Short mmCIF file of C-alpha atoms in Angstrom, two decimals:
data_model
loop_
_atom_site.label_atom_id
_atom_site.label_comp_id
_atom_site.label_asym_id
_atom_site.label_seq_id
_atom_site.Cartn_x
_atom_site.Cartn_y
_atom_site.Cartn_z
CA UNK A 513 -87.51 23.37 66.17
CA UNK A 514 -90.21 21.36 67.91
CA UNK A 515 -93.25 20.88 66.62
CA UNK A 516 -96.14 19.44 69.06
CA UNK A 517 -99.84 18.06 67.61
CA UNK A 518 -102.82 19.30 68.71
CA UNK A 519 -102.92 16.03 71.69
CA UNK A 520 -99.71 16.94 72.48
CA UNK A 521 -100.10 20.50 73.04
CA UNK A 522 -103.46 19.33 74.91
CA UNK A 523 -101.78 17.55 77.43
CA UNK A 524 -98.43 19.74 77.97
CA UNK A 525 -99.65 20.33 81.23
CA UNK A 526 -100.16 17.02 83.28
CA UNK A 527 -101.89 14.18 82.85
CA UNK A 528 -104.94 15.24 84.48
CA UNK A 529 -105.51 18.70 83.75
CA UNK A 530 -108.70 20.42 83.03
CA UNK A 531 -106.87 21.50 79.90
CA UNK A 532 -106.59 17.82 78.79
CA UNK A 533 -110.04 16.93 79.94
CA UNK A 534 -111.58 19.42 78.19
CA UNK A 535 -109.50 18.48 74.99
CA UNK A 536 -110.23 15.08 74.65
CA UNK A 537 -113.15 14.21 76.17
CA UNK A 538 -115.60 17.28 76.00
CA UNK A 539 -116.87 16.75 72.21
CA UNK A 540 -117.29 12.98 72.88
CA UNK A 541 -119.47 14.02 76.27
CA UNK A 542 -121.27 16.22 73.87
CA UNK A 543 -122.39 13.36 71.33
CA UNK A 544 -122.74 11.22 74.02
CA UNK A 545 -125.62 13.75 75.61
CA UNK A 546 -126.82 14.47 72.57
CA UNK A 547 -127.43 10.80 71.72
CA UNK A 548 -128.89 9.42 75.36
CA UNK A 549 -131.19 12.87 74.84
CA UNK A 550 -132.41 11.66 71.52
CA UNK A 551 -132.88 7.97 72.67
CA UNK A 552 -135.16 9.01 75.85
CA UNK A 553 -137.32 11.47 74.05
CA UNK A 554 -137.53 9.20 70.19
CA UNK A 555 -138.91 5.92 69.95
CA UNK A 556 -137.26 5.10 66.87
CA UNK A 557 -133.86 7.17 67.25
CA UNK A 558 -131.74 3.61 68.08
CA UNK A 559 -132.98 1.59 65.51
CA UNK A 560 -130.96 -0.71 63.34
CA UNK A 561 -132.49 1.33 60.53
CA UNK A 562 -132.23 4.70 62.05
CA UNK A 563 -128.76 3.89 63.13
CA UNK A 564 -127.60 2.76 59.40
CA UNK A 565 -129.21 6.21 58.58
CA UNK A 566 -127.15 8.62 60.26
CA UNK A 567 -123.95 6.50 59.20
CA UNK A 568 -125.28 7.04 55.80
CA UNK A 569 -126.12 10.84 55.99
CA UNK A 570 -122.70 11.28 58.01
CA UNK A 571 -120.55 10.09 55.58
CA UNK A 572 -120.69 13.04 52.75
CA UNK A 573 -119.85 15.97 55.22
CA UNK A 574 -117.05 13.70 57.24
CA UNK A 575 -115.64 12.97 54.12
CA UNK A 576 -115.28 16.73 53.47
CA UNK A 577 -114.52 17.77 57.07
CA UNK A 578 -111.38 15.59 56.47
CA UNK A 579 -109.76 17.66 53.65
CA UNK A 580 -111.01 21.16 55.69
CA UNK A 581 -109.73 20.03 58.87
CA UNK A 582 -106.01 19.98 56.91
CA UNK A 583 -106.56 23.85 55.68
CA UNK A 584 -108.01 24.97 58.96
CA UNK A 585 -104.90 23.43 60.82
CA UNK A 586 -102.89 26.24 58.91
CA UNK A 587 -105.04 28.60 59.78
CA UNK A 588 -106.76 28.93 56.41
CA UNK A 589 -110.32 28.18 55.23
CA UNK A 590 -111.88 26.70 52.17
CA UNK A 591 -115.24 27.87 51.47
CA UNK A 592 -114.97 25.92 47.60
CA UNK A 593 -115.49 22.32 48.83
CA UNK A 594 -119.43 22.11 48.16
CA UNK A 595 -118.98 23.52 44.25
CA UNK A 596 -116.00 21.71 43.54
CA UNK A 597 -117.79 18.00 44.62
CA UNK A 598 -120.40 18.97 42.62
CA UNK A 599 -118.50 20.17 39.49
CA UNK A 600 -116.33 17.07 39.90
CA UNK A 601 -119.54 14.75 39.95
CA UNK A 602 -120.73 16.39 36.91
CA UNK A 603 -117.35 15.82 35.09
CA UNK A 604 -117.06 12.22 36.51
CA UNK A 605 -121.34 12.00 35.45
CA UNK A 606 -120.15 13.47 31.48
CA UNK A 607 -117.04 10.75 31.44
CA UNK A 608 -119.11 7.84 32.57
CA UNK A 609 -121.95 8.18 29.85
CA UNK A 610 -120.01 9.25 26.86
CA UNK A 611 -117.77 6.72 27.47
CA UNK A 612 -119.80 3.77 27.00
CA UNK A 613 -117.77 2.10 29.36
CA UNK A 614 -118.43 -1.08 31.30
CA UNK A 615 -119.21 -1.06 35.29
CA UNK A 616 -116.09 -1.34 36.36
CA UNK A 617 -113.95 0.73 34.05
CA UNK A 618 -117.29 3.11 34.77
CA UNK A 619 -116.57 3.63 38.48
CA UNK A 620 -112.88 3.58 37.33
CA UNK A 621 -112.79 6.51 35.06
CA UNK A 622 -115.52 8.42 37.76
CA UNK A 623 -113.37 8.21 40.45
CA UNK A 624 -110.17 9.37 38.38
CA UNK A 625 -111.94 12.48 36.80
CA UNK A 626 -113.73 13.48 39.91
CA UNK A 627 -110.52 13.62 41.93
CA UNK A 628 -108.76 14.56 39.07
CA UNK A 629 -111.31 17.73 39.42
CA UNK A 630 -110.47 17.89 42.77
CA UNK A 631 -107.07 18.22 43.07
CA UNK A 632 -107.16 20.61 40.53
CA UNK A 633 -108.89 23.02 42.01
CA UNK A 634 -107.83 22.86 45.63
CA UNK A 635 -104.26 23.08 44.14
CA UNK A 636 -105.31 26.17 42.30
CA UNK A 637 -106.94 27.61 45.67
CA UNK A 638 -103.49 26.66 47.40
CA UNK A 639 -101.37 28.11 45.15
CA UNK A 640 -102.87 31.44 45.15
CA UNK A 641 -103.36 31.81 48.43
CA UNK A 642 -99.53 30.77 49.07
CA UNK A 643 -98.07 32.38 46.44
CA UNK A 644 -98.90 36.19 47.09
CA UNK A 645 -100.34 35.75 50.59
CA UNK A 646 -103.80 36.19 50.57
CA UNK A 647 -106.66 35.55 52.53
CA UNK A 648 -107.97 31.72 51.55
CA UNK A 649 -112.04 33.29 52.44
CA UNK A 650 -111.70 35.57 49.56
CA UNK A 651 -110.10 33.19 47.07
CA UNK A 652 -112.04 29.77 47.72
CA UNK A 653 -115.21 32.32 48.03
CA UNK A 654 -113.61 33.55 43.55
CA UNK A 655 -113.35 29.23 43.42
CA UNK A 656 -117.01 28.73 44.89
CA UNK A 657 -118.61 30.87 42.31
CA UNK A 658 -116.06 29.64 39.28
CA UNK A 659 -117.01 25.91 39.82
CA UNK A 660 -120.51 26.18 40.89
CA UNK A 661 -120.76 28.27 36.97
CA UNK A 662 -118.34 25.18 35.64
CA UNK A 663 -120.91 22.80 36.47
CA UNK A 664 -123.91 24.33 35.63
CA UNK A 665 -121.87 25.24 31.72
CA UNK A 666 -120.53 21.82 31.81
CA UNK A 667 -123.92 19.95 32.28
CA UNK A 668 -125.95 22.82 30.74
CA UNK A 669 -127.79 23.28 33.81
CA UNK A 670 -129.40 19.67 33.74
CA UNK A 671 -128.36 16.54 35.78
CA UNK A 672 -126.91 14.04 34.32
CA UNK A 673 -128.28 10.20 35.38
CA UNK A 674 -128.35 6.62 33.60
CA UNK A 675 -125.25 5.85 35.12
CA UNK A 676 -124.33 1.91 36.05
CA UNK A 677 -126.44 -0.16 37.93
CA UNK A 678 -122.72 -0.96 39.91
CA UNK A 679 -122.68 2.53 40.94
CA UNK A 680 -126.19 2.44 42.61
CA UNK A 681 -124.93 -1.36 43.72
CA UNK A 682 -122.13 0.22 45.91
CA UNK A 683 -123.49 3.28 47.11
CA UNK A 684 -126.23 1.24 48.47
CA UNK A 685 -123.75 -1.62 50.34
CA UNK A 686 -123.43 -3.22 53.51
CA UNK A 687 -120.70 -5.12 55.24
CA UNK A 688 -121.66 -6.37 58.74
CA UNK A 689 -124.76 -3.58 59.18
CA UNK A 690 -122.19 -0.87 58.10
CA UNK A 691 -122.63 1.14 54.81
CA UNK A 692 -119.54 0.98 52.66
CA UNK A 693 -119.40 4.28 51.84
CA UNK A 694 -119.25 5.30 55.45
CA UNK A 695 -116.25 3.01 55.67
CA UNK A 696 -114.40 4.88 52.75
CA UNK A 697 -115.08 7.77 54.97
CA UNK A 698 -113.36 6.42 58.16
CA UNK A 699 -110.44 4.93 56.31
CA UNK A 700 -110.02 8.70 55.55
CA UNK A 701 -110.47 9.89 59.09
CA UNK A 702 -107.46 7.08 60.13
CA UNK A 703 -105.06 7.88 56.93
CA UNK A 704 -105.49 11.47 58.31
CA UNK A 705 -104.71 10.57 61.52
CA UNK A 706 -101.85 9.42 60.70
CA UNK A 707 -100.84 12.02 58.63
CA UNK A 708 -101.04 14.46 60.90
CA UNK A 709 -100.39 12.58 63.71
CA UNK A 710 -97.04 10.24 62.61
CA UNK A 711 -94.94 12.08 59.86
CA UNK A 712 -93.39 15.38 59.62
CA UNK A 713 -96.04 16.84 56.75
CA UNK A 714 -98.21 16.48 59.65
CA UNK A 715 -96.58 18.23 62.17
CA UNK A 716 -95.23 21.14 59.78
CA UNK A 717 -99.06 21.68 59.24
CA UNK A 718 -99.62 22.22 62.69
CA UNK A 719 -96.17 24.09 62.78
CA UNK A 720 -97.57 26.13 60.45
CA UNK A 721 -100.90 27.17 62.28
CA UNK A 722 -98.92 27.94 65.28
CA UNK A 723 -96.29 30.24 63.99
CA UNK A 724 -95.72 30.41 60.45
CA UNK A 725 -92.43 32.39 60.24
CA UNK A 726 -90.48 29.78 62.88
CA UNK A 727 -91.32 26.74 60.04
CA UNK A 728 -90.10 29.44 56.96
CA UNK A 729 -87.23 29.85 59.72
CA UNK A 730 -86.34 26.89 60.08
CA UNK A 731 -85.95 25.72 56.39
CA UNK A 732 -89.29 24.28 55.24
CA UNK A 733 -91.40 25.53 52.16
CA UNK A 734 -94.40 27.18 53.80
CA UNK A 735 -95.43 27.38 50.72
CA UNK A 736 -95.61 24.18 49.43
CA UNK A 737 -97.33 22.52 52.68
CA UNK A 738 -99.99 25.72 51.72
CA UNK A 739 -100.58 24.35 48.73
CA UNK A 740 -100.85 20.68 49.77
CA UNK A 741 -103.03 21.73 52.39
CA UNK A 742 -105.87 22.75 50.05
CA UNK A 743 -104.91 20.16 47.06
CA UNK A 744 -105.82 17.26 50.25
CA UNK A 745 -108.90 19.37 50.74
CA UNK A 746 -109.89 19.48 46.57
CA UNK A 747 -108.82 15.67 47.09
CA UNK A 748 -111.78 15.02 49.44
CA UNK A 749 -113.85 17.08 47.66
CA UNK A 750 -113.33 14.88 44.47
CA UNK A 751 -113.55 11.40 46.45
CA UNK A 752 -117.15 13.24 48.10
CA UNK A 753 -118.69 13.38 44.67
CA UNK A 754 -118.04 10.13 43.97
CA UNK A 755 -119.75 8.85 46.80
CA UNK A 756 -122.51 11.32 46.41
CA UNK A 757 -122.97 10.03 42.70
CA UNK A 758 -122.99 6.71 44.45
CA UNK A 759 -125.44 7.21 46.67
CA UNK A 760 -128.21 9.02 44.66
CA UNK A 761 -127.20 7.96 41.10
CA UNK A 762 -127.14 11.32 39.51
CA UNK A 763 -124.60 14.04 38.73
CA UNK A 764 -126.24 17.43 39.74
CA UNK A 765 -124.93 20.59 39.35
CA UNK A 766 -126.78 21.97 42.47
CA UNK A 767 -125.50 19.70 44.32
CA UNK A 768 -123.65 20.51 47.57
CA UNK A 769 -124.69 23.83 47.94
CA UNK A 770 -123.78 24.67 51.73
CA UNK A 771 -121.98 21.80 52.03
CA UNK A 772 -118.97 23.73 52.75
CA UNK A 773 -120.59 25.27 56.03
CA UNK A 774 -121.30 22.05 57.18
CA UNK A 775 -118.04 20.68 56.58
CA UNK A 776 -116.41 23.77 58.20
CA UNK A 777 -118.83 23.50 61.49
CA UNK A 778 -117.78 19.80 62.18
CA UNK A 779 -114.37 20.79 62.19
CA UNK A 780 -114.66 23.78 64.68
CA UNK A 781 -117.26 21.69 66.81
CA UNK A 782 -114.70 19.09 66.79
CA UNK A 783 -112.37 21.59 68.38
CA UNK A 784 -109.49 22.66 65.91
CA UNK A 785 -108.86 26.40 66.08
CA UNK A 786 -110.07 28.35 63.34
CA UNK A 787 -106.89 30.41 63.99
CA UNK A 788 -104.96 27.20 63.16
CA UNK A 789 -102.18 25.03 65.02
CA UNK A 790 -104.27 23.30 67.49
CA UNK A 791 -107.12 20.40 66.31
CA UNK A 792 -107.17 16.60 65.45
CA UNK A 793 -109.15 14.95 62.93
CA UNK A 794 -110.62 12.57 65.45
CA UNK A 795 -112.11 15.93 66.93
CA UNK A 796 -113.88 16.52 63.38
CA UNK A 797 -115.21 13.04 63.44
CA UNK A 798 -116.80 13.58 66.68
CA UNK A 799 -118.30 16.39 65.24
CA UNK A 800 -119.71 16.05 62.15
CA UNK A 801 -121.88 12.93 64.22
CA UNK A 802 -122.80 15.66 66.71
CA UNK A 803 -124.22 17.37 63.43
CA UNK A 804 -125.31 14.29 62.02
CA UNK A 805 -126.88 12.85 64.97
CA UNK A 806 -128.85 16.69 65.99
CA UNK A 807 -130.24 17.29 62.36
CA UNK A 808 -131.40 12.96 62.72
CA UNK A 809 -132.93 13.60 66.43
CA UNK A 810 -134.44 16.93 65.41
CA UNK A 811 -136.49 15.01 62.16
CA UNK A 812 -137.59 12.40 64.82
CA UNK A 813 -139.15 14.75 67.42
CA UNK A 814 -140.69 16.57 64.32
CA UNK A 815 -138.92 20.13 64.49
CA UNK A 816 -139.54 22.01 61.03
CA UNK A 817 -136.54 22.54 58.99
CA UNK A 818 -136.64 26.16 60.01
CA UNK A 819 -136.16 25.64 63.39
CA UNK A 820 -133.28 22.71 62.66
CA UNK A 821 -131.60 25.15 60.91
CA UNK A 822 -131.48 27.52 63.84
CA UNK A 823 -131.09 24.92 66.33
CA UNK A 824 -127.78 23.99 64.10
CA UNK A 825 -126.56 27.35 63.53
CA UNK A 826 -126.58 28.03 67.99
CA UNK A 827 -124.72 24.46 68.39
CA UNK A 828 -122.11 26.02 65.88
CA UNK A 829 -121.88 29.53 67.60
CA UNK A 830 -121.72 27.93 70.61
CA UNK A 831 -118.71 25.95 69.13
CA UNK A 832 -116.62 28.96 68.10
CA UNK A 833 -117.02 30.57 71.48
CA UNK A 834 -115.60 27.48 73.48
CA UNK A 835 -113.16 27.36 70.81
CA UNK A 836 -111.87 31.59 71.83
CA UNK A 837 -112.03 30.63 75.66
CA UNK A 838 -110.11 27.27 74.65
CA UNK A 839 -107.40 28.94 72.90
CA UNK A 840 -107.55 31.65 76.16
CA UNK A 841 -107.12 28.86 78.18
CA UNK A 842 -104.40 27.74 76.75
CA UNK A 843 -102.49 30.70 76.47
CA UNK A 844 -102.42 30.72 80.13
#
């Protein structure tokens, strides 16, 4: 059995198709709009400052958009991702200050128990959901509520702070103009890249979203590339609080609440399928900046929250119905 990525599928057609235009280029048009839009009407929008700014805000929701765009690929969704970062912050937050630990061993032990967290409970989501075939919306929806009430027990409802002045050091970094933490976010976006793009896990995933019983046919665990699939997605979730303990210096157990919308929005905006098979992660980069760069844009002009909110939630309609007359398309 053949298995063909997202790209590949894409451009199955010719070279030049509408098909493949469409694919690889509309999103990127998009930004690109949305940016030289932004830049006429804003004084300030393409500022060094500004600029650094939207890297910075960016980075939390790509780095979750990562580890969704690997459970939407089979077709599943994980609506978890925002209670599990913040349950594994406050875990990480607990570790760090009981511990008494140095800076380094500090950031250390954080980043162990907040993946450790993680992993856990995307593994947990994935195994369910594999294991007697349910639907992932109803049992990361049961995982939402069971770690949002874990880290509200666990901290006892109050945030936890006093954490290293290294942890407020890196969160806070630049290299060349370019916030560090944004850079742990697009070393994710290229290891997924290759993932999906270069080895066979990859292109079972996609397998997977496509037809489901012709990769059980042809000899692979479905199952255990299921449960994978969400355990990557816990995994981001984990490495997320860490940077978001990082960047504000506090463990919250509030934190991240709708997180898990926006992380689901850049990958659909992006253009994977929320009926699985067909995406790239390069898509969900593209779109969690079109987020990123619209809610920025929208502060500058001076739109009320209220009305950002509804000017996001159109953009993200919009994105779903491309998305059916994509996948129509390409039935054709």
């Amino acid at each position: 059995m053949t298995i063909q990525t997202g790209d590949e599928v894409a451009q199955a057609s010719g070279n030049f198709s509408i098909r493949t235009v469409l694919h690889n280029a509309g999103i990127g048009l998009a930004l690109l709009a949305l940016i030289l839009f932004f830049s006429i009407f804003t004084e300030h929008f393409l500022t060094a400052n500004n600029i650094t700014n939207i890297l910075t805000q960016v980075t939390i929701n790509l780095i979750l958009a990562v580890g969704m765009t690997f459970v939407i690929l089979i077709g599943g969704i994980d609506l978890s991702v925002g209670s599990v970062m913040a349950f594994a912050s406050v875990i990480a937050g607990k570790a760090i200050t009981l511990a008494g630990l140095g800076p380094f061993e500090a950031i250390v032990l954080a980043v162990i128990a907040a993946t450790a967290v993680g992993v856990v409970c995307g593994a947990i989501n994935g195994t369910i959901t594999a294991r007697w075939s349910l639907p992932s919306f109803i049992i990361t929806l049961g995982m939402l509520n069971i770690a949002r009430g874990a880290a509200l027990q666990a901290s006892n409802a109050q945030t936890i702070y006093s954490f290293p002045l290294a942890f407020e050091d890196f969160g806070s970094a630049m290299f060349y103009g370019v916030p560090v933490v944004f850079m742990v976010a697009l070393a994710l976006v290229f290891i997924a890249w290759f993932i999906l793009n270069f080895t066979v896990f990859g292109r079972l995933l996609y397998g997977i979203g496509n037809n489901e019983e012709a990769v059980r046919l042809a000899g692979h665990s479905v199952y255990r590339y299921k449960i994978a699939a969400f355990t990557i997605c816990g995994l981001t979730a984990g490495i997320a609080a860490v940077v978001y303990m990082a960047r504000l210096n506090i463990s919250s157990p509030i934190a991240g609440i709708g997180f898990e919308l926006n992380a689901i929005a850049a990958v659909i905006i992006g253009g994977t399928s929320l009926n699985g098979g067909r995406g790239s992660v390069i898509g969900t980069l593209i779109g969690a900046f079109i987020i990123g760069v619209l809610a920025n844009g929208l502060i500058l002009i001076g739109l009320s929250d209220f009305m950002r909110q509804m000017i996001t939630g159109v953009v993200i309609i919009i994105a779903v119905i491309l998305d059916y007359y994509r996948a129509k398309y390409t039935r054709r």
